[in-house]
Amino acid sequence: MTTRLLITTVGSRLIEHADELTRLDQAIGDGDHGVNMRRGFEAVLADLDAIAAKPLNEALKQVGMTLVMKVGGASGPLYGTLFSEIGKALGDEVTPATVAAAVDAAIQKVKARGKSDIGQKTMLDVLVPVQAAIAAGNLGAIRTAAADAAAATVPMKAIRGRASFLGDRSIGHMDPGARSSQLIVESVLDVVEGRA
Ligand code: ADP
Ligand code: MG
């Protein structure tokens, strides 16, 4: 698995789905999630040669820093934290166990930064069950876990982020950040499974 293929696959997947992410954010937010993710990952892809020359952990730290700098809104610092902290926690050895531990460490930092937890209709509602599937060694279940988890945000009432301003009116729509997290997970799996 090359770092270059991983980053181009994740970045291009989010850019391809920017309009969908924006439509989701139009329903329960301010309609910029697709624009935010596209801006962030276009900046990452513009720096691809430098990023891909690094070991995976260093590359992830660089991706995180770029997202913090280029993406406004809530998702920039939160996804920036996620990528940077996975990079910081991941050593040279990349196995399901080391990835599970690194993603867990990163999720704790995202929770702290967002003052958020699962059940609040955010990206965490996808990231946490995906981490659990990796930690359980249940790698074949990750794709379905991510899809089910994103779909499960539809009936939730938002407790964090802009969508929480809508109260009960946030119910009935998928959380945009849950969907972008699902897209990231799916594109990583495509690379790991040799489908990208
Ligand atoms: P903004 O809400 O500032 O416009 P985006 O639209 O880019 O930023 O991102 C919105 C997404 O960020 C939400 O759908 C949600 O998944 C995620 N999010 C927002 N606030 C939080 C938080 N406190 N903790 C975790 N995730 C959050
Ligand atoms: Mg928004």
Short mmCIF file of C-alpha atoms and ligand atoms in Angstrom, two decimals:
data_model
loop_
_atom_site.label_atom_id
_atom_site.label_comp_id
_atom_site.label_asym_id
_atom_site.label_seq_id
_atom_site.Cartn_x
_atom_site.Cartn_y
_atom_site.Cartn_z
CA MET A 1 0.00 0.00 0.00
CA THR A 2 1.66 3.16 -1.09
CA THR A 3 1.16 6.40 0.75
CA ARG A 4 0.63 8.15 -2.58
CA LEU A 5 -2.22 5.85 -3.64
CA LEU A 6 -3.84 6.15 -0.21
CA ILE A 7 -3.83 9.93 -0.22
CA THR A 8 -4.92 10.33 -3.83
CA THR A 9 -7.75 7.84 -3.37
CA VAL A 10 -9.08 9.48 -0.18
CA GLY A 11 -8.65 12.99 -1.57
CA SER A 12 -10.24 12.34 -4.94
CA ARG A 13 -13.16 10.44 -3.36
CA LEU A 14 -14.02 13.42 -1.13
CA ILE A 15 -13.62 15.87 -4.02
CA GLU A 16 -15.91 13.72 -6.23
CA HIS A 17 -18.55 13.71 -3.48
CA ALA A 18 -18.27 17.41 -2.59
CA ASP A 19 -21.70 18.27 -4.03
CA GLU A 20 -23.36 15.46 -2.09
CA LEU A 21 -21.67 16.57 1.16
CA THR A 22 -22.76 20.13 0.52
CA ARG A 23 -26.37 19.04 -0.06
CA LEU A 24 -26.35 17.16 3.25
CA ASP A 25 -24.97 20.24 5.00
CA GLN A 26 -27.60 22.44 3.30
CA ALA A 27 -30.28 20.38 5.02
CA ILE A 28 -28.97 20.70 8.60
CA GLY A 29 -26.03 23.13 8.53
CA ASP A 30 -24.70 26.02 6.46
CA GLY A 31 -24.06 24.13 3.23
CA ASP A 32 -20.29 24.28 3.15
CA HIS A 33 -19.11 20.80 4.15
CA GLY A 34 -18.38 19.69 0.58
CA VAL A 35 -16.67 22.98 -0.21
CA ASN A 36 -14.60 22.69 2.97
CA MET A 37 -13.49 19.13 2.28
CA ARG A 38 -12.76 19.90 -1.37
CA ARG A 39 -10.64 22.93 -0.45
CA GLY A 40 -8.71 20.93 2.14
CA PHE A 41 -8.02 17.91 -0.03
CA GLU A 42 -7.20 19.97 -3.12
CA ALA A 43 -4.48 21.56 -0.98
CA VAL A 44 -3.33 18.10 0.15
CA LEU A 45 -3.20 16.85 -3.46
CA ALA A 46 -1.33 19.98 -4.55
CA ASP A 47 1.39 18.96 -2.06
CA LEU A 48 1.25 15.28 -3.00
CA ASP A 49 4.89 14.83 -4.04
CA ALA A 50 6.19 16.16 -0.73
CA ILE A 51 3.64 14.25 1.35
CA ALA A 52 4.03 10.93 -0.46
CA ALA A 53 7.81 11.03 -0.02
CA LYS A 54 7.35 10.69 3.76
CA PRO A 55 6.70 7.55 5.79
CA LEU A 56 2.95 6.98 6.35
CA ASN A 57 2.88 8.39 9.89
CA GLU A 58 4.69 11.58 8.87
CA ALA A 59 2.50 11.90 5.78
CA LEU A 60 -0.66 11.70 7.91
CA LYS A 61 0.66 14.43 10.20
CA GLN A 62 1.25 16.62 7.16
CA VAL A 63 -2.26 15.95 5.82
CA GLY A 64 -3.68 16.93 9.21
CA MET A 65 -1.73 20.16 9.30
CA THR A 66 -2.85 21.08 5.79
CA LEU A 67 -6.51 20.42 6.72
CA VAL A 68 -6.25 22.63 9.82
CA MET A 69 -4.74 25.43 7.74
CA LYS A 70 -7.00 25.22 4.68
CA VAL A 71 -10.41 24.07 5.94
CA GLY A 72 -12.55 26.49 7.87
CA GLY A 73 -15.49 25.55 10.02
CA ALA A 74 -15.72 22.79 12.58
CA SER A 75 -14.56 20.00 10.32
CA GLY A 76 -11.11 21.47 9.52
CA PRO A 77 -9.72 21.34 13.06
CA LEU A 78 -11.54 18.05 13.77
CA TYR A 79 -10.37 16.18 10.65
CA GLY A 80 -6.99 17.90 11.04
CA THR A 81 -6.78 16.49 14.56
CA LEU A 82 -7.90 13.06 13.38
CA PHE A 83 -5.24 12.72 10.66
CA SER A 84 -2.44 14.36 12.67
CA GLU A 85 -3.08 12.28 15.77
CA ILE A 86 -3.28 9.01 13.83
CA GLY A 87 0.11 9.96 12.38
CA LYS A 88 1.54 10.81 15.80
CA ALA A 89 0.30 7.58 17.38
CA LEU A 90 1.33 5.31 14.51
CA GLY A 91 4.89 4.01 14.60
CA ASP A 92 6.78 2.44 11.72
CA GLU A 93 4.87 -0.82 12.03
CA VAL A 94 1.45 -0.69 10.31
CA THR A 95 -0.78 -3.61 11.31
CA PRO A 96 -4.50 -3.81 12.16
CA ALA A 97 -3.54 -3.67 15.86
CA THR A 98 -1.31 -0.58 15.53
CA VAL A 99 -3.87 1.14 13.31
CA ALA A 100 -6.66 0.35 15.81
CA ALA A 101 -4.61 1.84 18.65
CA ALA A 102 -3.68 4.93 16.63
CA VAL A 103 -7.26 5.56 15.50
CA ASP A 104 -8.46 5.14 19.09
CA ALA A 105 -5.90 7.69 20.33
CA ALA A 106 -6.97 10.10 17.56
CA ILE A 107 -10.68 9.66 18.35
CA GLN A 108 -10.00 10.62 21.98
CA LYS A 109 -8.36 13.86 20.76
CA VAL A 110 -11.26 14.60 18.40
CA LYS A 111 -13.71 14.09 21.27
CA ALA A 112 -11.70 16.43 23.49
CA ARG A 113 -11.39 19.07 20.78
CA GLY A 114 -15.07 18.86 19.81
CA LYS A 115 -16.34 18.38 23.38
CA SER A 116 -18.33 15.62 21.76
CA ASP A 117 -19.07 11.93 21.97
CA ILE A 118 -20.99 9.26 20.11
CA GLY A 119 -24.76 9.60 19.78
CA GLN A 120 -24.57 13.34 19.01
CA LYS A 121 -24.93 13.05 15.20
CA THR A 122 -21.34 13.76 14.14
CA MET A 123 -18.40 12.14 12.38
CA LEU A 124 -17.70 10.30 15.65
CA ASP A 125 -20.78 8.15 15.07
CA VAL A 126 -18.94 6.59 12.12
CA LEU A 127 -15.36 6.74 13.40
CA VAL A 128 -16.04 4.98 16.71
CA PRO A 129 -17.75 1.84 15.31
CA VAL A 130 -15.15 1.62 12.54
CA GLN A 131 -12.36 1.73 15.14
CA ALA A 132 -14.18 -0.98 17.12
CA ALA A 133 -14.32 -3.24 14.04
CA ILE A 134 -10.59 -2.74 13.39
CA ALA A 135 -9.76 -3.41 17.06
CA ALA A 136 -11.86 -6.59 17.00
CA GLY A 137 -9.91 -7.77 13.95
CA ASN A 138 -13.20 -7.84 12.11
CA LEU A 139 -11.74 -6.26 8.99
CA GLY A 140 -14.32 -7.67 6.58
CA ALA A 141 -17.06 -5.92 8.56
CA ILE A 142 -15.62 -2.40 8.39
CA ARG A 143 -17.30 -1.30 5.15
CA THR A 144 -20.75 -2.34 6.31
CA ALA A 145 -20.13 -0.94 9.80
CA ALA A 146 -19.30 2.46 8.28
CA ALA A 147 -22.35 2.45 5.99
CA ASP A 148 -24.70 1.35 8.78
CA ALA A 149 -23.21 3.92 11.16
CA ALA A 150 -23.66 6.78 8.68
CA ALA A 151 -27.26 5.69 8.01
CA ALA A 152 -27.85 5.51 11.77
CA THR A 153 -27.21 9.26 12.06
CA VAL A 154 -30.39 9.96 10.04
CA PRO A 155 -32.85 9.48 12.96
CA MET A 156 -30.50 11.10 15.50
CA LYS A 157 -31.02 14.56 16.94
CA ALA A 158 -27.87 16.68 16.68
CA ILE A 159 -26.32 17.67 19.99
CA ARG A 160 -23.05 19.17 18.64
CA GLY A 161 -22.13 21.37 15.70
CA ARG A 162 -24.34 23.74 13.72
CA ALA A 163 -26.99 21.07 13.20
CA SER A 164 -27.71 21.19 16.94
CA PHE A 165 -29.16 24.70 16.44
CA LEU A 166 -32.04 23.00 14.59
CA GLY A 167 -32.99 20.80 17.54
CA ASP A 168 -35.63 18.28 16.50
CA ARG A 169 -35.50 19.57 12.90
CA SER A 170 -32.06 17.95 12.58
CA ILE A 171 -33.83 14.57 12.72
CA GLY A 172 -34.35 12.82 9.38
CA HIS A 173 -31.12 13.82 7.62
CA MET A 174 -27.73 12.10 7.46
CA ASP A 175 -24.97 14.02 9.21
CA PRO A 176 -22.57 15.43 6.57
CA GLY A 177 -19.47 14.64 8.65
CA ALA A 178 -20.67 11.08 9.22
CA ARG A 179 -20.98 10.71 5.44
CA SER A 180 -17.52 12.19 4.77
CA SER A 181 -16.05 9.83 7.39
CA GLN A 182 -17.77 6.91 5.64
CA LEU A 183 -16.24 8.03 2.32
CA ILE A 184 -12.76 8.22 3.89
CA VAL A 185 -13.13 4.74 5.39
CA GLU A 186 -14.40 3.26 2.11
CA SER A 187 -11.58 4.77 0.09
CA VAL A 188 -8.95 3.47 2.55
CA LEU A 189 -10.53 0.00 2.28
CA ASP A 190 -10.47 0.22 -1.53
CA VAL A 191 -6.71 0.77 -1.34
CA VAL A 192 -6.10 -1.94 1.26
CA GLU A 193 -8.20 -4.42 -0.74
CA GLY A 194 -6.43 -3.56 -3.99
CA ARG A 195 -9.54 -2.07 -5.59
CA ALA A 196 -8.25 1.50 -6.00
P1 ADP B 1 -19.30 23.81 10.00
O1 ADP B 1 -20.27 23.05 10.85
O2 ADP B 1 -18.44 24.72 10.81
O3 ADP B 1 -19.98 24.48 8.85
P2 ADP B 1 -18.58 21.61 8.26
O4 ADP B 1 -19.87 21.86 7.61
O5 ADP B 1 -17.40 21.51 7.36
O6 ADP B 1 -18.28 22.70 9.39
O7 ADP B 1 -18.62 20.24 9.08
C1 ADP B 1 -19.79 19.85 9.77
C2 ADP B 1 -19.55 18.49 10.36
O8 ADP B 1 -18.56 18.53 11.38
C3 ADP B 1 -20.80 17.92 11.04
O9 ADP B 1 -21.61 17.24 10.11
C4 ADP B 1 -20.23 17.01 12.11
O10 ADP B 1 -20.06 15.68 11.64
C5 ADP B 1 -18.88 17.59 12.38
N1 ADP B 1 -18.86 18.27 13.68
C6 ADP B 1 -19.28 19.51 13.95
N2 ADP B 1 -19.08 19.82 15.26
C7 ADP B 1 -18.54 18.71 15.83
C8 ADP B 1 -18.09 18.36 17.15
N3 ADP B 1 -18.16 19.24 18.16
N4 ADP B 1 -17.58 17.13 17.35
C9 ADP B 1 -17.48 16.24 16.32
N5 ADP B 1 -17.87 16.51 15.06
C10 ADP B 1 -18.39 17.72 14.81
MG MG B 2 -21.06 23.48 7.43
#
